[in-house]
């Protein structure tokens, strides 16, 4: 059995190791097969260097037409499956055509790589970075090895960060005012705010605050929009309702305090390479006793704050 | 019924489902706690607490569920505490629990961690408390909100930054503690009030009941406030009370206002109430008109009264704040504001104020009269009171001054007192009159002027005469009881000044003569005796100051008495009148007023002849006459002869022979008085006794004739005793022979075949003979006399 399988085994094994692989921060990423693997994290304009070692299966030699390493930034649209779009492609030749008899190591380096976009795994689109080592051969096809890595780009805190304030309502029925302390939040931020109830004549059962992610891909008539609710956070149980009350004398406020850290959020992406955008919204939802929903959605900007700062 | 049973059954089901869910998650939580797994502990505790999100349980059942969760949370709190000692930052924990998606579990966990947070002292207690009480706003569902906030109150109670507490901060942190409790209280009250307005209208009563079960959750906050050391009078006055009252007034909810007002009154110290009386009272007229303000105010006054009673050293406080004026004013306003307040309420208020005033201002009769006056104003112009609650209160109102002063005098000085009595219905009037009389009796109050007596009798006229509409004729026990009380009252009236006393008697007479035939037999005798007492007093005095031109003379009194007794003639109670005449005669005798005495006897004889027809009554009456006459010494020979003659005549005319016999031998005493030399007529004594013997013989013969056997020898033995009596006294007409004959006769009678054995007679004879023997043995002059008697 082993013998037969051995026939289909690649002729050599390729190992990609990064220069600071042990110390570099890693994040868990879910692969297509469902397994999570730890993947190193880089950010824009970092130098990516390391070593490639190629070790032929014992006693065999590997003939090749050249060995190269590529750094690829790809956008993959799911509805256009298999069609990758490379927005970044860097190549290093590691070896001229020849034969490898024993384990051989090649150093490589991509200095200050432009990686403006973050790695993203969405509903309809994926943006990924990968190191690709190929040993091209005349027969038996090329031998290829990939190493994914993640790019995350910090942003400085925004210089202007206004609060969000708004009054909404249905005439003679519901009149509320809400206030969130900021319009731009970093990923570990806390949303603090207040909901003021000025008039309530409907029987509200509860109130939730939702965080929604809106991903739009493609352009023009080909645009696909996918919205996902990432967080559903109950703000209020029951309602400050009182019948026969004049709206002026009556005001109750409900506090909002939502920690963002437990949720898997990413920064807002605007028009990434003209291919897709990802936006975030706070959706305030009031549910009445007949399960009717009254809601108001507000966009917020998410950004990644440097974790060390 | 079917439906409600179904509901109860369902509820039971839901409760047990809730408990099961809670226990299951608690089990997992315990495992997580045991293995120090914080993540799981949070997860399962949140799930456990989710059971409290139910809307299906009534407050009662919800409480059961809550208590179970409460116990579990204590374990969790201990775990959190250990967790922080293991290096987990409390701040981190405080954030971590807020990740829970559902708000109710989140807030329960937050409060629990918050408690640990305060204990850790990593942040000032006030900041944590403020955050907690603010975050709890998220629960707006009344029932769940109330329980959550009650939980908050529970875990924070021992952690308030109070003065002297280990959580006390730098400056003014008591204020923070107060602020925290006040806010929690305000929010809880809002939730509690809101409960009333939610759900279908048809379940309004049920909701009211359910709210009643929850009230202590709200009231507890006030209790906590009262326990805060730092709440001194100043802070209570400036912050606590105004804020609490603001909430009470603004919530516009009947149940809450009533309960909370009462709560305020009960939990805070008396001196605080006294010092903030104005503020507290000013809230009363602002309450909803359906609120039972009268009870609230009554309780307040009751508390203040008790406080005043606690010691005289607190009284100056009352004067200083003019408590009476404020209370009086407030009551006026409340009554004005609540037009449809039941009259019972009004009276309750005044009764409480009165009690208060009696306690605080016992010397201010004008205050008391003022209160009564206000009450009269409210009562007059209406129909007489029939509401039992109101009348009960009126009785309390009117009784209070009596009990306090133990003196009807004071009440008689209150001009409005009788005016209130006027407003009572007959039954209550009577009841109140009774209370007054009992009070006088109990305190042995001496009422000594005619004027007061007049006022008093006017006051208790319910007992003195029939009020309109009160015409039932039967003499029930209550009536007799009442009249006996009046009789006792008449006896108690006394003035040292005879002239005034006469006036008193005249006044009483005036009143009781209106009493009608039912009452006179009870009220006339005490008046007569009271008059005779006065006569005797005069008699004694006259020896000292005989030349006094007093208008009060025995003669005058006797005239009055005669007229009074005559009033009885309209009612057929001749034996009573006869007795009274005889009493009067005796009194006249003591005053040496022969004609008067004779007149009284004449009246008595006339009654005997004309009115007393019942033979039994005749017997007792004749003995009464004989007895009285025997003691009379004022009569001259002629008068006396006339009277004794009549008396013996009456005796002989009694219907039954034995009665005749006994009356006749009793008459013998009329002719022999030890201490009167001129009344020693042995002949007539013997005559009487002989006559008695004849009658006794006749009795025996009659017995023989009708029954074939002779009667008892009892009568003979009785006569024998009379013989012995007079013999001993030295009546010469009674001879030894006659006694011996009599004894012989008796023996014959008793040994005769036909005679029935009569143990009583045997014993009587035996003891009579023993007496003779005893006298013989004793010797001396009497003994010598007896020696002559031989069997």
Coordinates of C-alpha atoms in Angstrom, one line a residue, chain B residues 60-384:
Chain B
X60 CA -45.6 35.5 44.1
X61 CA -44.3 32.7 42.0
X62 CA -41.7 34.9 40.4
X63 CA -40.4 35.6 43.9
X64 CA -39.9 31.9 44.4
X65 CA -37.8 31.7 41.3
X66 CA -35.9 34.8 42.2
X67 CA -35.0 33.5 45.6
X68 CA -33.4 30.4 44.1
X69 CA -31.4 32.5 41.6
X70 CA -30.4 34.7 44.5
X71 CA -28.9 31.8 46.4
X72 CA -27.0 30.7 43.4
X73 CA -25.7 34.2 42.8
X74 CA -24.2 34.2 46.3
X75 CA -22.0 31.3 45.3
X76 CA -21.1 33.0 42.1
X77 CA -20.1 36.1 44.1
X78 CA -17.8 34.1 46.2
X79 CA -16.3 32.6 43.1
X80 CA -15.7 36.1 41.6
X81 CA -14.0 37.1 44.8
X82 CA -11.7 34.1 44.7
X83 CA -11.1 34.7 41.0
X84 CA -9.8 38.2 41.8
X85 CA -7.5 36.8 44.4
X86 CA -6.2 34.4 41.8
X87 CA -5.1 37.3 39.7
X88 CA -8.1 38.1 37.5
X89 CA -8.6 41.8 37.4
X90 CA -11.9 42.9 38.8
X91 CA -12.1 45.6 36.2
X92 CA -11.8 42.9 33.5
X93 CA -14.4 40.8 35.2
X94 CA -16.7 43.9 35.4
X95 CA -16.3 44.2 31.6
X96 CA -16.5 40.5 30.9
X97 CA -20.0 40.0 32.4
X98 CA -21.3 42.8 30.3
X99 CA -20.7 40.8 27.2
X100 CA -23.8 38.8 27.8
X101 CA -26.3 39.5 25.1
X102 CA -29.4 39.3 27.1
X103 CA -29.9 42.3 29.4
X104 CA -31.4 40.7 32.4
X105 CA -28.8 38.1 33.1
X106 CA -26.2 40.7 32.2
X107 CA -27.4 43.1 34.8
X108 CA -27.7 40.5 37.5
X109 CA -24.2 39.5 36.8
X110 CA -23.1 43.1 36.8
X111 CA -24.6 43.7 40.2
X112 CA -22.9 40.6 41.5
X113 CA -19.5 41.6 40.2
X114 CA -20.2 45.1 41.2
X115 CA -20.5 44.0 44.8
X116 CA -17.1 42.3 44.6
X117 CA -15.8 45.4 42.9
X118 CA -16.8 47.7 45.8
X119 CA -15.4 45.3 48.3
X120 CA -12.1 45.2 46.4
X121 CA -11.9 49.0 46.9
X122 CA -10.3 49.3 43.5
X123 CA -12.8 52.0 42.6
X124 CA -14.8 54.3 44.9
X125 CA -18.0 52.7 46.0
X126 CA -20.0 55.6 44.8
X127 CA -18.8 55.2 41.2
X128 CA -19.6 51.6 41.1
X129 CA -23.0 52.2 42.7
X130 CA -23.8 55.0 40.3
X131 CA -22.9 52.9 37.3
X132 CA -25.0 50.0 38.6
X133 CA -28.1 52.0 39.4
X134 CA -27.8 53.7 36.0
X135 CA -27.4 50.5 34.0
X136 CA -30.4 49.0 35.7
X137 CA -32.5 51.4 33.7
X138 CA -32.4 48.9 30.9
X139 CA -35.0 46.8 32.6
X140 CA -38.2 48.6 32.1
X141 CA -40.5 45.6 32.6
X142 CA -42.1 46.3 35.9
X143 CA -41.9 43.0 37.6
X144 CA -38.4 42.0 36.4
X145 CA -37.2 45.6 37.0
X146 CA -38.5 45.6 40.6
X147 CA -36.8 42.3 41.4
X148 CA -33.5 43.3 39.7
X149 CA -33.4 46.6 41.6
X150 CA -34.3 44.8 44.8
X151 CA -31.3 42.6 44.1
X152 CA -29.2 45.6 43.7
X153 CA -30.5 47.1 46.8
X154 CA -29.8 43.9 48.6
X155 CA -26.2 43.5 47.6
X156 CA -25.4 47.1 48.1
X157 CA -26.9 47.6 51.5
X158 CA -23.8 46.9 53.4
X159 CA -21.6 48.7 50.9
X160 CA -23.0 52.2 50.9
X161 CA -20.4 54.9 51.5
X162 CA -22.1 55.9 54.7
X163 CA -20.5 57.8 57.5
X164 CA -18.4 55.4 59.5
X165 CA -18.6 52.7 56.8
X166 CA -15.4 51.3 55.5
X167 CA -16.5 52.4 52.0
X168 CA -16.8 56.0 53.1
X169 CA -14.9 58.2 50.7
X170 CA -13.2 61.6 51.1
X171 CA -16.0 64.1 51.4
X172 CA -19.7 64.1 51.2
X173 CA -20.0 60.5 50.2
X174 CA -23.0 60.1 52.4
X175 CA -24.7 62.2 49.8
X176 CA -23.7 59.7 47.2
X177 CA -25.1 56.9 49.3
X178 CA -28.4 58.8 49.7
X179 CA -28.4 59.7 46.0
X180 CA -28.0 56.1 45.1
X181 CA -30.8 54.8 47.3
X182 CA -33.1 57.6 46.2
X183 CA -32.5 56.9 42.6
X184 CA -33.1 53.3 43.1
X185 CA -36.2 54.1 45.0
X186 CA -37.5 56.5 42.4
X187 CA -37.0 54.0 39.6
X188 CA -38.6 51.2 41.5
X189 CA -41.6 53.3 42.3
X190 CA -42.0 54.2 38.7
X191 CA -41.9 50.6 37.7
X192 CA -44.3 49.7 40.5
X193 CA -46.8 52.3 39.4
X194 CA -46.5 51.4 35.8
X195 CA -47.6 47.9 36.6
X196 CA -51.0 49.2 37.2
X197 CA -51.4 50.5 33.7
X198 CA -50.3 47.5 31.8
X199 CA -52.3 44.6 30.6
X200 CA -56.0 44.4 30.0
X201 CA -58.4 46.6 32.0
X202 CA -60.5 43.7 33.3
X203 CA -57.5 42.4 35.3
X204 CA -57.2 45.7 37.1
X205 CA -58.2 44.3 40.5
X206 CA -55.8 41.4 40.2
X207 CA -53.0 43.7 39.3
X208 CA -53.8 45.9 42.3
X209 CA -53.5 42.8 44.5
X210 CA -50.3 41.7 42.8
X211 CA -48.9 45.1 43.3
X212 CA -49.8 44.9 47.0
X213 CA -47.6 41.9 47.2
X214 CA -44.7 43.8 45.8
X215 CA -44.9 47.0 47.8
X216 CA -42.4 46.0 50.4
X217 CA -39.7 45.8 47.6
X218 CA -40.3 49.5 47.1
X219 CA -40.7 50.4 50.7
X220 CA -37.5 48.7 51.6
X221 CA -35.6 51.5 50.0
X222 CA -37.0 54.0 52.5
X223 CA -36.0 51.6 55.2
X224 CA -32.5 51.6 53.9
X225 CA -32.5 55.4 53.8
X226 CA -33.6 55.5 57.4
X227 CA -30.7 53.2 58.3
X228 CA -28.0 55.4 56.8
X229 CA -26.1 56.9 59.6
X230 CA -25.3 60.0 57.7
X231 CA -28.9 60.9 57.2
X232 CA -29.2 63.4 59.9
X233 CA -32.1 65.8 60.4
X234 CA -30.5 68.3 58.2
X235 CA -30.1 65.9 55.3
X236 CA -33.5 64.4 55.8
X237 CA -35.0 67.9 55.7
X238 CA -33.1 69.2 52.8
X239 CA -32.8 66.2 50.5
X240 CA -34.4 62.9 51.6
X241 CA -37.9 64.0 52.4
X242 CA -38.4 66.5 49.6
X243 CA -37.1 64.0 47.1
X244 CA -39.2 61.1 48.4
X245 CA -42.3 63.3 48.6
X246 CA -41.7 64.6 45.1
X247 CA -41.8 61.1 43.8
X248 CA -44.8 60.2 45.9
X249 CA -46.8 63.2 44.8
X250 CA -45.8 62.9 41.1
X251 CA -46.5 59.3 40.7
X252 CA -50.2 60.0 41.0
X253 CA -51.0 56.5 42.0
X254 CA -53.4 55.8 44.8
X255 CA -51.8 52.6 46.1
X256 CA -48.3 53.9 46.0
X257 CA -49.2 57.2 47.6
X258 CA -51.0 55.6 50.5
X259 CA -48.4 53.0 51.1
X260 CA -45.4 55.3 50.7
X261 CA -46.8 58.0 53.0
X262 CA -47.4 55.4 55.6
X263 CA -43.9 54.1 55.0
X264 CA -42.3 57.5 55.5
X265 CA -44.2 57.9 58.7
X266 CA -43.3 54.5 60.0
X267 CA -39.6 54.3 59.2
X268 CA -38.2 57.7 60.0
X269 CA -37.7 58.9 63.6
X270 CA -40.4 60.9 65.3
X271 CA -38.3 64.0 65.8
X272 CA -37.6 64.2 62.1
X273 CA -41.4 64.2 61.5
X274 CA -41.8 66.9 64.0
X275 CA -39.2 69.1 62.5
X276 CA -40.4 68.5 58.9
X277 CA -44.1 68.5 59.7
X278 CA -44.9 71.3 57.4
X279 CA -43.3 69.6 54.4
X280 CA -44.8 66.3 55.1
X281 CA -48.2 67.8 55.7
X282 CA -48.1 69.9 52.6
X283 CA -47.9 66.8 50.5
X284 CA -51.2 65.4 51.8
X285 CA -53.6 67.7 50.0
X286 CA -51.6 67.0 46.8
X287 CA -52.3 63.3 46.9
X288 CA -55.0 61.7 44.7
X289 CA -58.4 62.2 46.0
X290 CA -59.0 58.5 46.3
X291 CA -56.1 58.1 48.7
X292 CA -57.0 57.3 52.2
X293 CA -55.3 60.4 53.6
X294 CA -57.2 60.3 56.8
X295 CA -55.6 57.0 57.8
X296 CA -52.2 58.3 56.8
X297 CA -52.6 61.4 58.9
X298 CA -54.1 59.5 61.7
X299 CA -51.1 57.2 61.8
X300 CA -48.8 60.3 61.8
X301 CA -50.7 61.9 64.7
X302 CA -50.8 58.6 66.5
X303 CA -47.0 58.3 66.2
X304 CA -46.5 61.9 67.3
X305 CA -48.9 61.3 70.2
X306 CA -46.9 58.3 71.3
X307 CA -43.8 60.3 71.0
X308 CA -45.2 63.1 73.1
X309 CA -46.2 60.5 75.7
X310 CA -42.7 59.1 75.8
X311 CA -41.5 61.9 78.1
X312 CA -42.2 65.5 79.0
X313 CA -38.7 66.5 77.8
X314 CA -39.9 66.2 74.2
X315 CA -42.8 68.4 74.5
X316 CA -41.0 71.7 74.0
X317 CA -40.1 70.4 70.5
X318 CA -43.8 70.2 69.8
X319 CA -44.4 73.8 71.0
X320 CA -41.4 75.0 69.1
X321 CA -42.7 73.8 65.8
X322 CA -46.3 74.7 66.5
X323 CA -47.3 71.2 65.8
X324 CA -50.9 71.7 66.6
X325 CA -51.5 74.6 64.3
X326 CA -49.8 72.8 61.5
X327 CA -51.7 69.6 61.9
X328 CA -55.0 71.4 62.3
X329 CA -54.3 73.5 59.3
X330 CA -53.3 70.4 57.2
X331 CA -56.4 68.5 58.2
X332 CA -58.5 71.4 57.2
X333 CA -56.9 71.5 53.8
X334 CA -57.1 67.8 53.2
X335 CA -60.8 67.8 54.1
X336 CA -61.3 70.7 51.8
X337 CA -59.3 69.1 49.0
X338 CA -61.1 65.8 49.2
X339 CA -64.7 66.7 48.8
X340 CA -66.0 63.2 48.7
X341 CA -64.1 62.0 51.8
X342 CA -66.5 59.9 53.8
X343 CA -67.6 61.4 57.0
X344 CA -66.0 58.6 58.9
X345 CA -62.7 59.8 57.5
X346 CA -63.3 63.3 58.6
X347 CA -64.2 62.2 62.1
X348 CA -61.2 59.8 62.2
X349 CA -58.9 62.8 61.4
X350 CA -60.4 64.9 64.1
X351 CA -60.3 62.1 66.6
X352 CA -56.6 61.6 65.9
X353 CA -55.9 65.3 66.2
X354 CA -57.8 65.3 69.4
X355 CA -55.7 62.5 70.8
X356 CA -52.6 64.2 69.7
X357 CA -53.7 67.5 71.3
X358 CA -54.7 65.9 74.6
X359 CA -51.2 64.4 74.7
X360 CA -49.3 67.5 73.8
X361 CA -51.4 70.3 75.0
X362 CA -53.5 68.9 77.8
X363 CA -53.9 72.4 79.2
X364 CA -55.3 73.9 76.0
X365 CA -59.0 73.3 76.3
X366 CA -59.5 75.9 73.6
X367 CA -57.7 73.8 71.1
X368 CA -59.9 70.9 72.0
X369 CA -63.0 72.9 71.7
X370 CA -61.7 74.2 68.4
X371 CA -61.3 70.7 67.1
X372 CA -64.8 69.7 68.2
X373 CA -66.1 72.9 66.7
X374 CA -64.6 72.0 63.3
X375 CA -66.1 68.6 63.6
X376 CA -69.5 70.0 64.4
X377 CA -69.3 72.2 61.3
X378 CA -68.7 69.1 59.2
X379 CA -71.4 67.1 60.8
X380 CA -74.2 69.6 61.1
X381 CA -76.5 70.1 58.3
X382 CA -76.4 66.5 57.5
X383 CA -78.7 63.7 58.5
X384 CA -77.8 62.2 61.8

